[in-house]
GROMACS .gro file of C-alpha atoms in nm:
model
   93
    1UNK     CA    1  -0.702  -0.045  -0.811
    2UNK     CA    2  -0.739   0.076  -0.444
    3UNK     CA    3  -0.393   0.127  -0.232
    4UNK     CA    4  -0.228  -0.116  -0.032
    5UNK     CA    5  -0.188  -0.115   0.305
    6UNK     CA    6   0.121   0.024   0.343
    7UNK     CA    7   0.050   0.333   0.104
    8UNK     CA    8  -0.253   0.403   0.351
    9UNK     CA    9  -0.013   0.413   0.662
   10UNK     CA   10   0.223   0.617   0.535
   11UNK     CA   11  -0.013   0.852   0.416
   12UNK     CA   12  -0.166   0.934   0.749
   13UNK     CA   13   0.161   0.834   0.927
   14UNK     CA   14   0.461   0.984   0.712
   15UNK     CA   15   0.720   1.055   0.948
   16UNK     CA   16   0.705   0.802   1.227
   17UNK     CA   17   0.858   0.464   1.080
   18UNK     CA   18   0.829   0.253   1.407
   19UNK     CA   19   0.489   0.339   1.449
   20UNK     CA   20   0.366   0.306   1.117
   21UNK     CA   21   0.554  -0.043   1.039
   22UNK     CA   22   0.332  -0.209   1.353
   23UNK     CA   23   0.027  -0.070   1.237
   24UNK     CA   24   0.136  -0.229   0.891
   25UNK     CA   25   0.233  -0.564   1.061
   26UNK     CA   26  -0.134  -0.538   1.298
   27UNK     CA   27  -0.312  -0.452   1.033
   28UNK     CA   28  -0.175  -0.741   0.711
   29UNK     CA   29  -0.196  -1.022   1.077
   30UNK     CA   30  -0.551  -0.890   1.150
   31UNK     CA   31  -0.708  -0.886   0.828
   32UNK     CA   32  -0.505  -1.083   0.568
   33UNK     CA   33  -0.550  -0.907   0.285
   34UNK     CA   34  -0.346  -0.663   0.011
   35UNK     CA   35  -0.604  -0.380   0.036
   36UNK     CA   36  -0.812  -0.210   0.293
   37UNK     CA   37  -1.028   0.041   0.304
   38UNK     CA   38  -0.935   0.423   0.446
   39UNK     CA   39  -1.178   0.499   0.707
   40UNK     CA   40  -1.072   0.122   0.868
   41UNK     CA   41  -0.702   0.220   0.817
   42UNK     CA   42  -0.774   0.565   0.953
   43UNK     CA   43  -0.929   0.476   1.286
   44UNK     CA   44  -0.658   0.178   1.347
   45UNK     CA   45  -0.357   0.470   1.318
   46UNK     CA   46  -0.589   0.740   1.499
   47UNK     CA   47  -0.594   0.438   1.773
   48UNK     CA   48  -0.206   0.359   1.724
   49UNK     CA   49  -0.118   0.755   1.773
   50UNK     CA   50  -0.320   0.734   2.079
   51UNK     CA   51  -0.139   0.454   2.266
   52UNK     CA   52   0.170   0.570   2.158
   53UNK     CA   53   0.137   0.916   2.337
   54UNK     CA   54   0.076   0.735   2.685
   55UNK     CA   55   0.373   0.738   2.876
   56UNK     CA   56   0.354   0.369   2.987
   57UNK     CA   57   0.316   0.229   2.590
   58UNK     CA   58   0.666   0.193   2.416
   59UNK     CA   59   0.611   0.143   2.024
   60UNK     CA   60   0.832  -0.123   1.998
   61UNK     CA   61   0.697  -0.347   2.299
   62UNK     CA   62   0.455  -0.641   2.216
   63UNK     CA   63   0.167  -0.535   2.456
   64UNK     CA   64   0.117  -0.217   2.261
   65UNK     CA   65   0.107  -0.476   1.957
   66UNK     CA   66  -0.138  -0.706   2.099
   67UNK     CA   67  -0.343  -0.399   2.244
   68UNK     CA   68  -0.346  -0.268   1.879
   69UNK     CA   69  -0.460  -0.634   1.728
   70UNK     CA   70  -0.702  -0.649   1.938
   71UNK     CA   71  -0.866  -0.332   1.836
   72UNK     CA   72  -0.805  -0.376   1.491
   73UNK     CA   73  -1.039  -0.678   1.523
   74UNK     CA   74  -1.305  -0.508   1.768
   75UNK     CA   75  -1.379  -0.263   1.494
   76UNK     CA   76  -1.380  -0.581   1.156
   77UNK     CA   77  -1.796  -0.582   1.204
   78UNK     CA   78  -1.803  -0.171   1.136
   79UNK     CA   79  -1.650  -0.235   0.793
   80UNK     CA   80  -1.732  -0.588   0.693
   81UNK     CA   81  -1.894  -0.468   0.415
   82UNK     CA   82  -1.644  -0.260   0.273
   83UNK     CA   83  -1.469  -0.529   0.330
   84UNK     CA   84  -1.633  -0.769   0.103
   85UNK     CA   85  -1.684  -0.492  -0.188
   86UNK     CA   86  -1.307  -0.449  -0.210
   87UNK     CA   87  -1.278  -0.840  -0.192
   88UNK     CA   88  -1.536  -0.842  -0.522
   89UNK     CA   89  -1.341  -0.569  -0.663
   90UNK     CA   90  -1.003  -0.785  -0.684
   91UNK     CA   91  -1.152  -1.046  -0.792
   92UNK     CA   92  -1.228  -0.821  -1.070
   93UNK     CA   93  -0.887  -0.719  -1.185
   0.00000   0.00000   0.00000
């Protein structure tokens, strides 16, 4: 059974907590689903990290949320079809 969200975050993200529980809350909003796969989960933290290091971006605010939702569904067409495997795959289980 692949990993939930929230085991992929804190993998790449272990020690920041604020940070990783928005990319958590972007990511289950965006895509509305229990599983997603790594490369996708990946690139929306590698993206997170980024905005977070600009001095103007606070973690907690909501613009760095919506900036960060908006990504996470500019980059749904590269993985649409990993998408729909791991979809098949729970239907599986």
């Amino acid at each position: 059974m692949p990993p939930d969200i929230q085991g992929c975050v804190y993998k790449f993200v272990p020690n920041n907590p604020a940070l990783s529980s928005v990319v958590i809350k972007v990511l289950k909003r965006a895509f509305q689903t229990h599983s997603l796969p790594m490369p996708l989960v990946k690139q929306v933290v590698e993206r997170a990290l980024e905005q977070s290091r600009t001095m103007d971006m606070k973690v907690e605010s909501s613009s760095f949320e919506e900036k960060l939702f908006a990504y996470a569904n500019q980059v749904r067409p590269r993985f649409i079809a990993q998408l729909n495997d791991l979809r098949r795959q729970g239907k599986k289980w």
